[in-house]
Short mmCIF file of C-alpha atoms in Angstrom, two decimals:
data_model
loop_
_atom_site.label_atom_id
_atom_site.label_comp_id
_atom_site.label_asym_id
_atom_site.label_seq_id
_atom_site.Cartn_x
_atom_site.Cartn_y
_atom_site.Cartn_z
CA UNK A 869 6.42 -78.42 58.65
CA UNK A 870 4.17 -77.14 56.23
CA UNK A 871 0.12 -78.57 56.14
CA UNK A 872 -2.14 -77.95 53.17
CA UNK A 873 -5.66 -77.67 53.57
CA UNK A 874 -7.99 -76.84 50.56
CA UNK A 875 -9.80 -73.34 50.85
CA UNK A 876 -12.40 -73.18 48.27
CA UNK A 877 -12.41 -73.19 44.30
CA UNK A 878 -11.55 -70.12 42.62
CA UNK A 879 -13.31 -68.43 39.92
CA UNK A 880 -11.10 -69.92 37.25
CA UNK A 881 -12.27 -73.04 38.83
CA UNK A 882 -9.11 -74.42 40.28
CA UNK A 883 -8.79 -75.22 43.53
CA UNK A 884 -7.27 -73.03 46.88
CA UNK A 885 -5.17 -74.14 49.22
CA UNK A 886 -4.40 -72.69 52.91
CA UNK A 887 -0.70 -73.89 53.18
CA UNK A 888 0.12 -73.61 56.93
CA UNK A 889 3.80 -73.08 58.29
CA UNK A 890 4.81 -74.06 61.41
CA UNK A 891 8.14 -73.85 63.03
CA UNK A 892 9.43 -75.62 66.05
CA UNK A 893 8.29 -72.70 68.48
CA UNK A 894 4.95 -73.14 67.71
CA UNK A 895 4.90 -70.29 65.55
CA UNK A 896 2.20 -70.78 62.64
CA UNK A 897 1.55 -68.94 59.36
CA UNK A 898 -1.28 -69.37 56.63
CA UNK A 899 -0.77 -68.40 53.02
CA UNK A 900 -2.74 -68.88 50.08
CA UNK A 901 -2.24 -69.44 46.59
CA UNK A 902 -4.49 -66.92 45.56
CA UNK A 903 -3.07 -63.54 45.31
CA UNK A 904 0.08 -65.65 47.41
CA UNK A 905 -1.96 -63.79 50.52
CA UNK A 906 -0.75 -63.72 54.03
CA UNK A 907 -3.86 -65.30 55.88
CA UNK A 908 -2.90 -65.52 59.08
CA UNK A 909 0.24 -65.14 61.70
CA UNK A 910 0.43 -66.60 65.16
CA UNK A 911 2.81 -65.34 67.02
CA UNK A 912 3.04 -66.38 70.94
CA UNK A 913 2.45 -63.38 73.51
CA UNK A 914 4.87 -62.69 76.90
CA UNK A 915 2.84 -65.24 78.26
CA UNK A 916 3.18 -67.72 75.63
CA UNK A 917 -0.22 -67.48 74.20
CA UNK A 918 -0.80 -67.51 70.33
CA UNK A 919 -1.77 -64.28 68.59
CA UNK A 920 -3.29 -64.18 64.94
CA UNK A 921 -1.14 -61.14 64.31
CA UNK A 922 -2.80 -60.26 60.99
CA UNK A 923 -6.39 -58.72 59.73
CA UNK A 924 -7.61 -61.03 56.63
CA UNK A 925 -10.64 -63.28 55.74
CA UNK A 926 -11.76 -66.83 56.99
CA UNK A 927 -13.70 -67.43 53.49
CA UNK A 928 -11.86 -67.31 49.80
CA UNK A 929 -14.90 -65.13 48.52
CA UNK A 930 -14.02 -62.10 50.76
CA UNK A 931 -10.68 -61.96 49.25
CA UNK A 932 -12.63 -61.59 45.77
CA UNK A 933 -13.46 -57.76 47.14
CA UNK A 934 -10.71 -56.96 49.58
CA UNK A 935 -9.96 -53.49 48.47
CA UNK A 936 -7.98 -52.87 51.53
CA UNK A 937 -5.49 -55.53 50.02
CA UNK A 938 -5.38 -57.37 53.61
CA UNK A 939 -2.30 -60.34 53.35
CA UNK A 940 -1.99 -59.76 49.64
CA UNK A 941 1.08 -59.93 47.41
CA UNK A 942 0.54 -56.98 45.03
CA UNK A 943 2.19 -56.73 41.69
CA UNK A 944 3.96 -55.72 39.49
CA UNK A 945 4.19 -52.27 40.64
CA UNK A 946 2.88 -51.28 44.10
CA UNK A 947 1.69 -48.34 45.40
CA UNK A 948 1.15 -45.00 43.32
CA UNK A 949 2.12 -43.73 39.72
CA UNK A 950 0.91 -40.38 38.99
CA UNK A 951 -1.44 -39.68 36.11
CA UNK A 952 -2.01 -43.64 35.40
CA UNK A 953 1.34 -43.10 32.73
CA UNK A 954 4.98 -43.25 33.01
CA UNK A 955 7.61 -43.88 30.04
CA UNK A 956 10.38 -46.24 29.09
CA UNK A 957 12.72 -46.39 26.74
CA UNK A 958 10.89 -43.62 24.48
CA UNK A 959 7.29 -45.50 24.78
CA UNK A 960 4.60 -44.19 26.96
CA UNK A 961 2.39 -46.83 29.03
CA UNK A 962 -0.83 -46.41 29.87
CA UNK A 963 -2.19 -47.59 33.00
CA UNK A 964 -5.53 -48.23 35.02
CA UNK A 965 -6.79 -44.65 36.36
CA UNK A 966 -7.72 -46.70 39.55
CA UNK A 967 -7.63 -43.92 42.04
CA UNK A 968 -8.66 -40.65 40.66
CA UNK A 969 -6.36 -40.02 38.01
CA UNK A 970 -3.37 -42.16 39.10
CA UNK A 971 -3.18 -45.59 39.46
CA UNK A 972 -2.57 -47.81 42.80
CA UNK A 973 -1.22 -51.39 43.28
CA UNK A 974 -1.56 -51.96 39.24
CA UNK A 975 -4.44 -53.10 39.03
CA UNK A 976 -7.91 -53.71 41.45
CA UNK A 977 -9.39 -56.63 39.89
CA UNK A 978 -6.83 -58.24 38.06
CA UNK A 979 -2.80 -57.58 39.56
CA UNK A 980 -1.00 -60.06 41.26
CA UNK A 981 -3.36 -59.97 44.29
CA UNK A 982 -6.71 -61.37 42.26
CA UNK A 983 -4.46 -63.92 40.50
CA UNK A 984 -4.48 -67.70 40.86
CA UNK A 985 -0.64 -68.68 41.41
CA UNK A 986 0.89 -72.27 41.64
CA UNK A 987 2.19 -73.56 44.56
CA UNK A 988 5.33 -75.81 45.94
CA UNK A 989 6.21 -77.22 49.34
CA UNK A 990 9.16 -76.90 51.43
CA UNK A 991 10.16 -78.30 54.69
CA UNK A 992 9.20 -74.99 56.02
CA UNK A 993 8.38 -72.98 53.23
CA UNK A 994 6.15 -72.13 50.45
CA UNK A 995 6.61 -70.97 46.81
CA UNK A 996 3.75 -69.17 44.71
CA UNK A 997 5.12 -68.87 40.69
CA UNK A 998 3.20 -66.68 38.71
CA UNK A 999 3.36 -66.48 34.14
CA UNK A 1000 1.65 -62.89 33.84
CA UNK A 1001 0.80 -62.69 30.13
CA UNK A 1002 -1.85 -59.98 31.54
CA UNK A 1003 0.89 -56.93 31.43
CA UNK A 1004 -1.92 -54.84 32.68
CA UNK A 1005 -0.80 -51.84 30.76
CA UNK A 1006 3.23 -52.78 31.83
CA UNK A 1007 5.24 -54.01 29.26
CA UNK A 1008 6.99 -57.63 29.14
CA UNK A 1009 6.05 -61.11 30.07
CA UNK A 1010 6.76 -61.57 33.45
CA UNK A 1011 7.61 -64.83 35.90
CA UNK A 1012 7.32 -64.04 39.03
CA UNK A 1013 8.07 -66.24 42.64
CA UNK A 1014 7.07 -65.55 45.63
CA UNK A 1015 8.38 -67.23 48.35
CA UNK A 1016 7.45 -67.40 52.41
CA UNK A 1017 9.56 -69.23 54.87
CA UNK A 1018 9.22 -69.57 58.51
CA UNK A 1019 12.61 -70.32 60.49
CA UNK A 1020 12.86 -71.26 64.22
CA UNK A 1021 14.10 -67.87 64.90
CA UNK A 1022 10.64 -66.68 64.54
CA UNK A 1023 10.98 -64.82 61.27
CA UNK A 1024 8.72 -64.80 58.66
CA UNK A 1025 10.89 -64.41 55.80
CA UNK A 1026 9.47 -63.35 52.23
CA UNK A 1027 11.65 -63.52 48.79
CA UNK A 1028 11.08 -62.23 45.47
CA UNK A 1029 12.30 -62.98 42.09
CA UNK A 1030 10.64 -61.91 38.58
CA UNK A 1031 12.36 -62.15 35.31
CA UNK A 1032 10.82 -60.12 32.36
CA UNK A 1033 11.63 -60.41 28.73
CA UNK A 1034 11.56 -56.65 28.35
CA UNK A 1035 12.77 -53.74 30.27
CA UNK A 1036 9.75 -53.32 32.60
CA UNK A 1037 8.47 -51.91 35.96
CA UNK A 1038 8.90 -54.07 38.96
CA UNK A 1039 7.90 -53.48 42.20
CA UNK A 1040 6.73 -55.75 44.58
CA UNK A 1041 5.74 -55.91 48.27
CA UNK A 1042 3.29 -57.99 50.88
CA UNK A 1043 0.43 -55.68 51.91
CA UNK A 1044 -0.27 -57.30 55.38
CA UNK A 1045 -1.82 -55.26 57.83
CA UNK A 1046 -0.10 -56.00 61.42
CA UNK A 1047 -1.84 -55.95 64.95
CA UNK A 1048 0.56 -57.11 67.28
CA UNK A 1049 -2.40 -57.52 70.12
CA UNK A 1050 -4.35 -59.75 67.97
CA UNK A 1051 -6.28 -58.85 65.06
CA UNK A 1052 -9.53 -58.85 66.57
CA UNK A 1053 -8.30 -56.45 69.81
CA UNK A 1054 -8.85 -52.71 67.98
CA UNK A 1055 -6.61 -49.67 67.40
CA UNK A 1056 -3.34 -49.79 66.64
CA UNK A 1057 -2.25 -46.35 67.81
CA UNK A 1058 -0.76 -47.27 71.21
CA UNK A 1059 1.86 -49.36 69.14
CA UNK A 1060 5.27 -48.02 69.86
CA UNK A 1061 7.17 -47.56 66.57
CA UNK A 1062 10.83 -46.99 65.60
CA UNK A 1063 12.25 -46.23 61.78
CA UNK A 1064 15.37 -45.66 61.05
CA UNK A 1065 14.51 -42.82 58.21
CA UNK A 1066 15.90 -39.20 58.43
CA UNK A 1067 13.79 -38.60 55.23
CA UNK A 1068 10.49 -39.33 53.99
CA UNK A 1069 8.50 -38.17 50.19
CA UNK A 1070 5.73 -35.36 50.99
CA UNK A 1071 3.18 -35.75 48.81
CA UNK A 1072 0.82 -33.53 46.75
CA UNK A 1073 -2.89 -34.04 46.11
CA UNK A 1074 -3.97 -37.84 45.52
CA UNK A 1075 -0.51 -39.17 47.76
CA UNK A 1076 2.09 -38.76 44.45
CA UNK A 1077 5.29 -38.13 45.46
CA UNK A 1078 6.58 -33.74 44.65
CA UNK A 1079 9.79 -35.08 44.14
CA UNK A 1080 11.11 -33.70 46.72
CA UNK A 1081 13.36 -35.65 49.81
CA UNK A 1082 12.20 -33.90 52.80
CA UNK A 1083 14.03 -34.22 56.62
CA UNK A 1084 12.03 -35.77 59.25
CA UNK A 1085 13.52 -33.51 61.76
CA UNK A 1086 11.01 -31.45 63.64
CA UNK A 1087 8.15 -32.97 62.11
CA UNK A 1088 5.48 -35.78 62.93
CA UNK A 1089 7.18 -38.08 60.52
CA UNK A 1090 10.37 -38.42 62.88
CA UNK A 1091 10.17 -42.05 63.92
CA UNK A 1092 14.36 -42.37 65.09
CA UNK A 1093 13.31 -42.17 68.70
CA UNK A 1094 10.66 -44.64 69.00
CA UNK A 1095 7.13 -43.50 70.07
CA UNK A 1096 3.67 -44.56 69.69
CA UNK A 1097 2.00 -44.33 65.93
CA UNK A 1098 -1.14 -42.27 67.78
CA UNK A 1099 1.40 -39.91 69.95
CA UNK A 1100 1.17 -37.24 66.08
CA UNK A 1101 -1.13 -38.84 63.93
CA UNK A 1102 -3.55 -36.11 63.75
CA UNK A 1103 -1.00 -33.49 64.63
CA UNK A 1104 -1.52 -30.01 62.70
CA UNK A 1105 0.15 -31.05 59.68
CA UNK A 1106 -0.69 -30.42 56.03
CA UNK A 1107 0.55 -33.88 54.46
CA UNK A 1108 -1.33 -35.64 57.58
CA UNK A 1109 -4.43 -33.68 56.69
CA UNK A 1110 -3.92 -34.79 52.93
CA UNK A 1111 -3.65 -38.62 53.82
CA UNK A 1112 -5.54 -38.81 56.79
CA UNK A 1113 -2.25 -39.58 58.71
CA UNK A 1114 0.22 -41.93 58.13
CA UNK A 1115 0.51 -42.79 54.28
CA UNK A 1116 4.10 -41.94 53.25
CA UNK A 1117 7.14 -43.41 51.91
CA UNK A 1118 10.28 -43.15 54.22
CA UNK A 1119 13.13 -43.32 52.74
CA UNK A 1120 15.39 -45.75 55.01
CA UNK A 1121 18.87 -44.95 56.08
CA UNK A 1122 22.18 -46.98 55.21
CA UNK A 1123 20.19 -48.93 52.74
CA UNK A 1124 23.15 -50.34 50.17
CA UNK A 1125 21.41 -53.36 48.96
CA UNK A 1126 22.10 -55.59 52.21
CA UNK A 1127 19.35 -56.78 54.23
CA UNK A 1128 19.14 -54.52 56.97
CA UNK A 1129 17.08 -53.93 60.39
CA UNK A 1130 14.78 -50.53 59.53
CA UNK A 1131 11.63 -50.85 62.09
CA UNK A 1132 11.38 -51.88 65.43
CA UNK A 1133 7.11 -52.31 66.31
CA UNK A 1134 6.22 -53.41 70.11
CA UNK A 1135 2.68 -53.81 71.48
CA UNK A 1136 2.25 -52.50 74.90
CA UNK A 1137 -0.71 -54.92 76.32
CA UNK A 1138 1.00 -58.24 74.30
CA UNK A 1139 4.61 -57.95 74.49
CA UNK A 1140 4.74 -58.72 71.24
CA UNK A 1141 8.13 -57.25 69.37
CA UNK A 1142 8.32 -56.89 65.92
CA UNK A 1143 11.50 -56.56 63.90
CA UNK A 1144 11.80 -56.07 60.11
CA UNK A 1145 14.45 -55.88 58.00
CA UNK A 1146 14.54 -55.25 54.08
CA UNK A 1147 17.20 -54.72 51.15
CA UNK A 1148 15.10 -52.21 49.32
CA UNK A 1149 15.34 -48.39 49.81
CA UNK A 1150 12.10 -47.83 51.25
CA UNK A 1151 9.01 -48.39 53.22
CA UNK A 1152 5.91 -47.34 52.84
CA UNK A 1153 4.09 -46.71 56.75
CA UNK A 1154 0.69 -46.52 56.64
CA UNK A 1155 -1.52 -46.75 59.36
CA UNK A 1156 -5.39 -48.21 57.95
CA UNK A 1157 -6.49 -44.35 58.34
CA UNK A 1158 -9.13 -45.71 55.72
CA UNK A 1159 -9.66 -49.19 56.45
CA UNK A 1160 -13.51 -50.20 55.44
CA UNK A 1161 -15.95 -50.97 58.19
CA UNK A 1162 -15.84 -54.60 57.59
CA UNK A 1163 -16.19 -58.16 58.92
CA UNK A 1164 -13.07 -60.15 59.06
CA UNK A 1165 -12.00 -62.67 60.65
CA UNK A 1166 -13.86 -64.78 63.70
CA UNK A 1167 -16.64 -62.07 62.59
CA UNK A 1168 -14.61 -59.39 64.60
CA UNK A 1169 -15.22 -55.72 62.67
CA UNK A 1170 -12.74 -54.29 61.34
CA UNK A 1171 -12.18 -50.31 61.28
CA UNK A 1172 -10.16 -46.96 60.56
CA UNK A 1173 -6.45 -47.44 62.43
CA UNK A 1174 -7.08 -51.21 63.35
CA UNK A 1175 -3.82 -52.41 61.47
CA UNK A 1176 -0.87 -50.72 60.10
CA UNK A 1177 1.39 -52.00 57.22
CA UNK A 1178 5.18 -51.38 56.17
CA UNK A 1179 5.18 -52.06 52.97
CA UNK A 1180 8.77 -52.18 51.58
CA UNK A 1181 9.17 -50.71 48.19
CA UNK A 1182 10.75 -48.67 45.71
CA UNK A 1183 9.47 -45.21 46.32
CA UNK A 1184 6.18 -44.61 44.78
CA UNK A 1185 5.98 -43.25 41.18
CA UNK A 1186 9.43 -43.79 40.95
CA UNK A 1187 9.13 -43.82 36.62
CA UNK A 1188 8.23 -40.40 36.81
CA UNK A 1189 10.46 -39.56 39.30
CA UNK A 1190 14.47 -39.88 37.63
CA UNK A 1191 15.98 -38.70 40.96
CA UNK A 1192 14.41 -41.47 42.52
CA UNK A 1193 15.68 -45.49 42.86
CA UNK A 1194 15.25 -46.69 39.13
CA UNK A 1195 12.61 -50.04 39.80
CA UNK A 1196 13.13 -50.84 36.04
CA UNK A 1197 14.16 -54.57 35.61
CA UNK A 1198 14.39 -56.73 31.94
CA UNK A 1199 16.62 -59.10 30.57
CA UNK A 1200 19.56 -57.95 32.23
CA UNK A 1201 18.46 -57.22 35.60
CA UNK A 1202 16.25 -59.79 37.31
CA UNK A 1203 14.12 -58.64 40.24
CA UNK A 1204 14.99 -59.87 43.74
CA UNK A 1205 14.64 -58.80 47.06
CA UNK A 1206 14.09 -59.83 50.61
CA UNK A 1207 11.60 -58.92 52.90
CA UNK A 1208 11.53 -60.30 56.93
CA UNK A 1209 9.66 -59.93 59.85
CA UNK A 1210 11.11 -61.18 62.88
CA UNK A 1211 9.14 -61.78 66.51
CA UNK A 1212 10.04 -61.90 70.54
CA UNK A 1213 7.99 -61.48 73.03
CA UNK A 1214 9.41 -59.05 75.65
CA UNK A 1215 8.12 -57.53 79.20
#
């Protein structure tokens, strides 16, 4: 069952919706079609109370700002490309220098997060389609869907498809920020978190990727056995230091395209599991080391480490990186993947 409920006019003057998705559980989860943002997730606790699983905003007009990109869809190319530039096909693109001299998420004010998309209603689904004429520095004309679906086996499932009429970057992923106490209930360290990555990207100054594929083994970033995200966040470690923890790409094991199981999250005081699964090659872990002191929802305050995200992805400046997954997609290679995130409550 899906309810829509209008959430304010946008600046372009049309009209937001909340779309709400509710499965036969109970289960409930709010979208909007602006920036196709996760708003809100209830999830039911061990002892069967509802949880709003995710930090966001109660008010359209927050989202105008959100530079923490809470719930948002973010497109076309997430995450980081090194000196705001990458070439293709002999051309060299120039992007917005957005953070220091590389550029993040595409664009602040206008990528697919700030953009009004259309909307259409399933039984228990909802589809955002997006025309982006705006290239935003990336070549080709781009249609993009976005679709969430909530099933009765409590997954929040999340597809992607984008055509462009030229060989273009494409990378796409949902920048929610997860608490599975409750968004309102604080740090997210005492999480316990498994990843099934023997390798992770170190990064140089600014978070761009050396190049190099690094072992997890022996180091804070080994996530096989699970263990709380606090147990080495601030361990003595220089790519720690140069993030302020967690803010890497891992680079998931077995991935051949499939959609496969690669994190297991569980929250101590809820019982809350969380499962995700993914067909791309990796995820990028990062846990809110600089989330802005901030009012969010129910005018709780949101701070530093009070959600964490798993952002699945090709790896970050993947153009300038040929030994990397090739995220290049045109007129004969669509862009699709799957994204899910699947709940229990456990004891």
């Amino acid at each position: 069952m899906v309810i829509k409920n209008s959430f304010g006019t946008c600046k372009c003057g049309k009209e937001i919706f909340l779309y709400t998705i509710e499965n036969n559980n109970g289960c409930r989860a709010s979208v909007i079609n602006y920036g196709a943002v996760l708003v809100n997730l209830w999830i039911p606790d061990r002892r069967g109370e509802l949880r709003d699983i995710v930090l966001g905003f109660d008010r359209l007009e927050d989202y105008y700002g959100n530079d923490n990109f809470f719930g948002s869809t973010v497109g076309p190319n997430a995450n980081r490309i090194g000196g705001a530039a990458f070439s293709l096909d002999g051309k060299t693109y120039h992007l917005d220098a957005n953070d220091g001299n590389n550029n993040l998420h595409s664009h602040k004010q206008n990528g697919y997060h700030k953009r009004y998309w259309e909307a259409a209603i399933g039984d228990n689904c909802v589809a955002f389609f997006l025309e982006d004429d705006n290239t935003l520095g990336f070549p080709g004309k781009k249609d993009v869907q976005v679709t969430y679906t909530l099933n009765d086996a409590n997954q929040l499932k999340i597809t992607y498809h984008a055509e462009s009429d030229r060989d273009t970057l494409l990378n796409l992923t949902n920048h929610s920020y997860f608490n599975l106490e409750g968004h309102r209930t604080g740090n997210i360290e005492s999480h316990i978190l498994e990843l099934s990555a023997s390798h992770f990207t170190p990064v140089a100054k600014g978070g761009i990727p050396t190049g190099e594929i690094r072992s997890v083994e022996g180091t804070p970033f080994d996530f096989r056995t699970p263990k709380t995200i606090g147990q080495h966040i601030d361990a003595d470690s220089s790519q720690l230091k140069r993030t302020g923890g967690y803010d890497h790409n891992w680079v998931l094991d077995g991935q051949d395209g499939t959609v496969r199981r690669f994190a297991c999250v569980k929250a101590p005081a809820s019982g809350i599991r969380m499962n995700v699964y993914t067909d791309l090659p990796g995820v990028q872990f990062y846990a809110g080391n600089f989330i802005d002191r901030q009012t969010g929802k129910e005018n709780c305050i949101y701070s530093k480490r009070q959600g964490f995200c798993l952002e699945t992805q090709y790896f970050p400046d993947s153009p300038n990186r040929p030994e990397f997954p090739c995220a290049v997609f045109g007129p004969d290679r669509s862009y699709d993947s799957t994204t899910i995130y699947e709940f229990a409550a456990v004891q």
